[in-house]
Amino acid sequence: MENLASEFHSQQSDSDSQNLIQLKPISLLPPQYQRVFSEFTYFNAVQSNFVETLLETDQSVVVSAPTGSGKTVLFEMAILKLLLDVDNGVYLIYQSVVVSAPTGSGKTVLFEMAILKLLLDVDNGVYDTIHDIKAVYISPLKSLCSEKYNVWKTKFVEAGGHQLRIAEITGDTVDQ
């Protein structure tokens, strides 16, 4: 009976090890992007499942997983894919985009990436001038609009050196 139990355990261990996900090391990423994930050396199991899909294809990905499972890192990998595409000379031309998602899900980062994409397009001659493009940020809170106005003024105008016109328009705005 002991032999049978030990044989069963041995077979179960073999099949379990075949079903385990191989964790992907951060070192798979190009060196200039490894620092984004410098707090760990391997992606977790959820993240490891998506490394190839996110970094090597243009497939859309929807992930529904519990809090703490690594979804934010997957989003960061998707950002890296966009940066890798830019590094490789792949420029996508986008039309209008509307994002509706819960608070804290990353909508503002997407907006900032879209602004950076537009600036790259101007630099690469897709648009004749910076004045050919527009980006509109809408928030239900005046205080949030004011905060974003001040942050983006610093990020995109003062720090970026581009001649962007950034305006804050609310229900109280008289002349802009």
PDB file of C-alpha atoms in Angstrom:
ATOM      1  CA  MET A   1       0.000   0.000   0.000  1.00  0.00           C
ATOM      2  CA  GLU A   2       2.875   2.360   0.781  1.00  0.00           C
ATOM      3  CA  ASN A   3       4.328   1.744  -2.677  1.00  0.00           C
ATOM      4  CA  LEU A   4       1.025   2.643  -4.331  1.00  0.00           C
ATOM      5  CA  ALA A   5       0.712   5.842  -2.300  1.00  0.00           C
ATOM      6  CA  SER A   6       4.290   6.850  -3.064  1.00  0.00           C
ATOM      7  CA  GLU A   7       3.836   6.057  -6.783  1.00  0.00           C
ATOM      8  CA  PHE A   8       0.616   8.106  -6.864  1.00  0.00           C
ATOM      9  CA  HIS A   9       2.352  11.018  -5.123  1.00  0.00           C
ATOM     10  CA  SER A  10       5.255  10.786  -7.576  1.00  0.00           C
ATOM     11  CA  GLN A  11       2.912  10.838 -10.599  1.00  0.00           C
ATOM     12  CA  GLN A  12       0.906  13.682  -9.108  1.00  0.00           C
ATOM     13  CA  SER A  13       4.073  15.723  -8.515  1.00  0.00           C
ATOM     14  CA  ASP A  14       5.199  15.148 -12.107  1.00  0.00           C
ATOM     15  CA  SER A  15       1.873  16.267 -13.557  1.00  0.00           C
ATOM     16  CA  ASP A  16       1.687  19.231 -11.164  1.00  0.00           C
ATOM     17  CA  SER A  17       5.150  20.405 -12.196  1.00  0.00           C
ATOM     18  CA  GLN A  18       4.150  20.161 -15.865  1.00  0.00           C
ATOM     19  CA  ASN A  19       1.163  22.436 -15.190  1.00  0.00           C
ATOM     20  CA  LEU A  20       3.163  25.075 -13.333  1.00  0.00           C
ATOM     21  CA  ILE A  21       3.700  28.383 -15.064  1.00  0.00           C
ATOM     22  CA  GLN A  22       7.321  29.258 -15.728  1.00  0.00           C
ATOM     23  CA  LEU A  23       7.938  32.691 -14.253  1.00  0.00           C
ATOM     24  CA  LYS A  24       9.455  35.082 -16.792  1.00  0.00           C
ATOM     25  CA  PRO A  25      12.498  37.086 -15.708  1.00  0.00           C
ATOM     26  CA  ILE A  26      12.571  40.865 -16.052  1.00  0.00           C
ATOM     27  CA  SER A  27      15.818  40.377 -17.969  1.00  0.00           C
ATOM     28  CA  LEU A  28      13.718  39.362 -21.013  1.00  0.00           C
ATOM     29  CA  LEU A  29      12.950  43.055 -21.502  1.00  0.00           C
ATOM     30  CA  PRO A  30      15.294  45.386 -23.377  1.00  0.00           C
ATOM     31  CA  PRO A  31      17.843  46.794 -20.890  1.00  0.00           C
ATOM     32  CA  GLN A  32      16.542  50.371 -21.123  1.00  0.00           C
ATOM     33  CA  TYR A  33      13.107  49.229 -19.887  1.00  0.00           C
ATOM     34  CA  GLN A  34      14.130  46.753 -17.183  1.00  0.00           C
ATOM     35  CA  ARG A  35      14.350  49.555 -14.612  1.00  0.00           C
ATOM     36  CA  VAL A  36      10.578  50.032 -14.851  1.00  0.00           C
ATOM     37  CA  PHE A  37      10.277  46.755 -12.952  1.00  0.00           C
ATOM     38  CA  SER A  38      13.413  47.089 -10.807  1.00  0.00           C
ATOM     39  CA  GLU A  39      11.569  46.172  -7.601  1.00  0.00           C
ATOM     40  CA  PHE A  40      11.491  42.486  -8.587  1.00  0.00           C
ATOM     41  CA  THR A  41      13.470  40.046 -10.763  1.00  0.00           C
ATOM     42  CA  TYR A  42      10.612  37.876 -12.066  1.00  0.00           C
ATOM     43  CA  PHE A  43       7.076  38.587 -13.198  1.00  0.00           C
ATOM     44  CA  ASN A  44       4.495  36.703 -11.124  1.00  0.00           C
ATOM     45  CA  ALA A  45       2.405  33.844 -12.565  1.00  0.00           C
ATOM     46  CA  VAL A  46      -0.420  36.077 -13.838  1.00  0.00           C
ATOM     47  CA  GLN A  47       2.036  38.502 -15.450  1.00  0.00           C
ATOM     48  CA  SER A  48       4.220  35.716 -16.883  1.00  0.00           C
ATOM     49  CA  ASN A  49       1.172  34.355 -18.692  1.00  0.00           C
ATOM     50  CA  PHE A  50       0.836  37.608 -20.646  1.00  0.00           C
ATOM     51  CA  VAL A  51       4.435  38.696 -21.348  1.00  0.00           C
ATOM     52  CA  GLU A  52       4.561  37.422 -24.946  1.00  0.00           C
ATOM     53  CA  THR A  53       1.041  38.545 -25.803  1.00  0.00           C
ATOM     54  CA  LEU A  54       1.549  42.060 -24.458  1.00  0.00           C
ATOM     55  CA  LEU A  55       5.081  42.657 -25.722  1.00  0.00           C
ATOM     56  CA  GLU A  56       5.191  40.733 -28.994  1.00  0.00           C
ATOM     57  CA  THR A  57       1.699  41.087 -30.488  1.00  0.00           C
ATOM     58  CA  ASP A  58      -0.886  43.781 -31.117  1.00  0.00           C
ATOM     59  CA  GLN A  59      -3.678  41.680 -29.630  1.00  0.00           C
ATOM     60  CA  SER A  60      -6.146  43.272 -27.256  1.00  0.00           C
ATOM     61  CA  VAL A  61      -6.078  41.855 -23.745  1.00  0.00           C
ATOM     62  CA  VAL A  62      -8.753  41.880 -21.060  1.00  0.00           C
ATOM     63  CA  VAL A  63      -7.685  40.756 -17.598  1.00  0.00           C
ATOM     64  CA  SER A  64     -10.074  40.173 -14.746  1.00  0.00           C
ATOM     65  CA  ALA A  65      -8.172  39.169 -11.643  1.00  0.00           C
ATOM     66  CA  PRO A  66      -8.251  39.896  -7.918  1.00  0.00           C
ATOM     67  CA  THR A  67      -6.650  42.930  -6.313  1.00  0.00           C
ATOM     68  CA  GLY A  68      -2.936  42.366  -5.835  1.00  0.00           C
ATOM     69  CA  SER A  69      -2.583  39.873  -8.686  1.00  0.00           C
ATOM     70  CA  GLY A  70      -0.440  42.139 -10.870  1.00  0.00           C
ATOM     71  CA  LYS A  71      -2.835  43.868 -13.276  1.00  0.00           C
ATOM     72  CA  THR A  72      -1.048  47.215 -12.928  1.00  0.00           C
ATOM     73  CA  VAL A  73       2.212  45.624 -14.086  1.00  0.00           C
ATOM     74  CA  LEU A  74       0.336  44.233 -17.112  1.00  0.00           C
ATOM     75  CA  PHE A  75      -0.804  47.768 -17.919  1.00  0.00           C
ATOM     76  CA  GLU A  76       2.791  48.959 -17.566  1.00  0.00           C
ATOM     77  CA  MET A  77       3.874  46.184 -19.959  1.00  0.00           C
ATOM     78  CA  ALA A  78       1.322  47.468 -22.477  1.00  0.00           C
ATOM     79  CA  ILE A  79       2.880  50.934 -22.139  1.00  0.00           C
ATOM     80  CA  LEU A  80       6.296  49.369 -22.781  1.00  0.00           C
ATOM     81  CA  LYS A  81       4.905  47.783 -25.948  1.00  0.00           C
ATOM     82  CA  LEU A  82       3.941  51.244 -27.187  1.00  0.00           C
ATOM     83  CA  LEU A  83       7.421  52.539 -26.344  1.00  0.00           C
ATOM     84  CA  LEU A  84       9.034  49.573 -28.093  1.00  0.00           C
ATOM     85  CA  ASP A  85       6.901  50.280 -31.163  1.00  0.00           C
ATOM     86  CA  VAL A  86       8.087  53.897 -31.158  1.00  0.00           C
ATOM     87  CA  ASP A  87      11.702  52.686 -30.739  1.00  0.00           C
ATOM     88  CA  ASN A  88      11.179  50.499 -33.810  1.00  0.00           C
ATOM     89  CA  GLY A  89       9.670  53.297 -35.904  1.00  0.00           C
ATOM     90  CA  VAL A  90       6.096  52.038 -35.696  1.00  0.00           C
ATOM     91  CA  TYR A  91       3.753  55.003 -35.353  1.00  0.00           C
ATOM     92  CA  LEU A  92       0.045  54.476 -35.080  1.00  0.00           C
ATOM     93  CA  ILE A  93      -2.307  57.239 -36.140  1.00  0.00           C
ATOM     94  CA  TYR A  94      -5.260  57.437 -33.818  1.00  0.00           C
ATOM     95  CA  GLN A  95      -8.565  59.129 -34.294  1.00  0.00           C
ATOM     96  CA  SER A  96     -10.903  60.057 -31.452  1.00  0.00           C
ATOM     97  CA  VAL A  97     -10.726  57.963 -28.319  1.00  0.00           C
ATOM     98  CA  VAL A  98     -13.210  57.884 -25.454  1.00  0.00           C
ATOM     99  CA  VAL A  99     -12.286  56.110 -22.219  1.00  0.00           C
ATOM    100  CA  SER A 100     -14.835  55.358 -19.539  1.00  0.00           C
ATOM    101  CA  ALA A 101     -13.444  53.444 -16.572  1.00  0.00           C
ATOM    102  CA  PRO A 102     -13.588  53.504 -12.772  1.00  0.00           C
ATOM    103  CA  THR A 103     -11.649  55.982 -10.646  1.00  0.00           C
ATOM    104  CA  GLY A 104      -8.039  54.928 -10.195  1.00  0.00           C
ATOM    105  CA  SER A 105      -7.934  52.701 -13.261  1.00  0.00           C
ATOM    106  CA  GLY A 106      -5.374  54.726 -15.218  1.00  0.00           C
ATOM    107  CA  LYS A 107      -7.421  57.005 -17.471  1.00  0.00           C
ATOM    108  CA  THR A 108      -5.183  59.997 -16.776  1.00  0.00           C
ATOM    109  CA  VAL A 109      -2.053  58.067 -17.770  1.00  0.00           C
ATOM    110  CA  LEU A 110      -3.765  57.072 -21.025  1.00  0.00           C
ATOM    111  CA  PHE A 111      -4.566  60.733 -21.675  1.00  0.00           C
ATOM    112  CA  GLU A 112      -0.953  61.725 -21.010  1.00  0.00           C
ATOM    113  CA  MET A 113       0.271  58.959 -23.350  1.00  0.00           C
ATOM    114  CA  ALA A 114      -2.058  60.275 -26.050  1.00  0.00           C
ATOM    115  CA  ILE A 115      -0.591  63.772 -25.598  1.00  0.00           C
ATOM    116  CA  LEU A 116       2.941  62.359 -25.873  1.00  0.00           C
ATOM    117  CA  LYS A 117       1.905  60.459 -28.992  1.00  0.00           C
ATOM    118  CA  LEU A 118       0.576  63.657 -30.550  1.00  0.00           C
ATOM    119  CA  LEU A 119       3.814  65.482 -29.714  1.00  0.00           C
ATOM    120  CA  LEU A 120       5.819  62.681 -31.333  1.00  0.00           C
ATOM    121  CA  ASP A 121       3.576  62.938 -34.391  1.00  0.00           C
ATOM    122  CA  VAL A 122       4.296  66.670 -34.638  1.00  0.00           C
ATOM    123  CA  ASP A 123       8.039  65.988 -34.290  1.00  0.00           C
ATOM    124  CA  ASN A 124       7.802  63.344 -37.049  1.00  0.00           C
ATOM    125  CA  GLY A 125       5.845  65.534 -39.472  1.00  0.00           C
ATOM    126  CA  VAL A 126       2.472  63.776 -39.203  1.00  0.00           C
ATOM    127  CA  TYR A 127       0.966  67.181 -38.373  1.00  0.00           C
ATOM    128  CA  ASP A 128       2.177  70.470 -39.854  1.00  0.00           C
ATOM    129  CA  THR A 129       2.144  72.365 -36.573  1.00  0.00           C
ATOM    130  CA  ILE A 130       1.389  71.825 -32.936  1.00  0.00           C
ATOM    131  CA  HIS A 131      -1.766  73.884 -33.472  1.00  0.00           C
ATOM    132  CA  ASP A 132      -3.243  71.191 -35.745  1.00  0.00           C
ATOM    133  CA  ILE A 133      -3.939  68.953 -32.750  1.00  0.00           C
ATOM    134  CA  LYS A 134      -6.317  69.195 -29.808  1.00  0.00           C
ATOM    135  CA  ALA A 135      -6.783  67.165 -26.660  1.00  0.00           C
ATOM    136  CA  VAL A 136      -9.699  67.730 -24.287  1.00  0.00           C
ATOM    137  CA  TYR A 137      -9.810  66.573 -20.674  1.00  0.00           C
ATOM    138  CA  ILE A 138     -13.199  66.671 -18.976  1.00  0.00           C
ATOM    139  CA  SER A 139     -13.787  66.197 -15.272  1.00  0.00           C
ATOM    140  CA  PRO A 140     -16.871  66.611 -13.112  1.00  0.00           C
ATOM    141  CA  LEU A 141     -14.817  68.460 -10.476  1.00  0.00           C
ATOM    142  CA  LYS A 142     -13.467  71.973 -10.987  1.00  0.00           C
ATOM    143  CA  SER A 143     -10.685  71.290  -8.463  1.00  0.00           C
ATOM    144  CA  LEU A 144      -9.530  68.247 -10.450  1.00  0.00           C
ATOM    145  CA  CYS A 145      -9.465  70.287 -13.670  1.00  0.00           C
ATOM    146  CA  SER A 146      -7.382  72.963 -11.923  1.00  0.00           C
ATOM    147  CA  GLU A 147      -4.986  70.351 -10.573  1.00  0.00           C
ATOM    148  CA  LYS A 148      -4.517  68.720 -13.988  1.00  0.00           C
ATOM    149  CA  TYR A 149      -4.101  72.117 -15.642  1.00  0.00           C
ATOM    150  CA  ASN A 150      -1.214  72.977 -13.305  1.00  0.00           C
ATOM    151  CA  VAL A 151       0.419  69.549 -13.623  1.00  0.00           C
ATOM    152  CA  TRP A 152       0.181  69.426 -17.415  1.00  0.00           C
ATOM    153  CA  LYS A 153       1.353  73.010 -17.785  1.00  0.00           C
ATOM    154  CA  THR A 154       4.557  71.930 -16.038  1.00  0.00           C
ATOM    155  CA  LYS A 155       4.810  68.518 -17.706  1.00  0.00           C
ATOM    156  CA  PHE A 156       4.049  69.415 -21.285  1.00  0.00           C
ATOM    157  CA  VAL A 157       4.783  73.108 -21.704  1.00  0.00           C
ATOM    158  CA  GLU A 158       7.553  74.072 -19.317  1.00  0.00           C
ATOM    159  CA  ALA A 159       9.367  70.712 -19.149  1.00  0.00           C
ATOM    160  CA  GLY A 160       8.679  69.528 -22.704  1.00  0.00           C
ATOM    161  CA  GLY A 161       9.633  72.727 -24.475  1.00  0.00           C
ATOM    162  CA  HIS A 162       6.706  72.484 -26.905  1.00  0.00           C
ATOM    163  CA  GLN A 163       4.566  75.507 -27.651  1.00  0.00           C
ATOM    164  CA  LEU A 164       1.370  73.913 -26.377  1.00  0.00           C
ATOM    165  CA  ARG A 165      -1.537  76.053 -25.393  1.00  0.00           C
ATOM    166  CA  ILE A 166      -3.184  74.656 -22.307  1.00  0.00           C
ATOM    167  CA  ALA A 167      -6.405  76.224 -21.112  1.00  0.00           C
ATOM    168  CA  GLU A 168      -8.684  75.563 -18.197  1.00  0.00           C
ATOM    169  CA  ILE A 169     -12.311  76.179 -19.063  1.00  0.00           C
ATOM    170  CA  THR A 170     -15.067  75.766 -16.496  1.00  0.00           C
ATOM    171  CA  GLY A 171     -18.599  77.025 -16.059  1.00  0.00           C
ATOM    172  CA  ASP A 172     -17.058  80.073 -14.353  1.00  0.00           C
ATOM    173  CA  THR A 173     -14.754  80.967 -17.273  1.00  0.00           C
ATOM    174  CA  VAL A 174     -15.517  84.386 -18.752  1.00  0.00           C
ATOM    175  CA  ASP A 175     -12.782  84.827 -21.378  1.00  0.00           C
ATOM    176  CA  GLN A 176     -10.033  82.422 -22.362  1.00  0.00           C
TER     177      GLN A 176
END
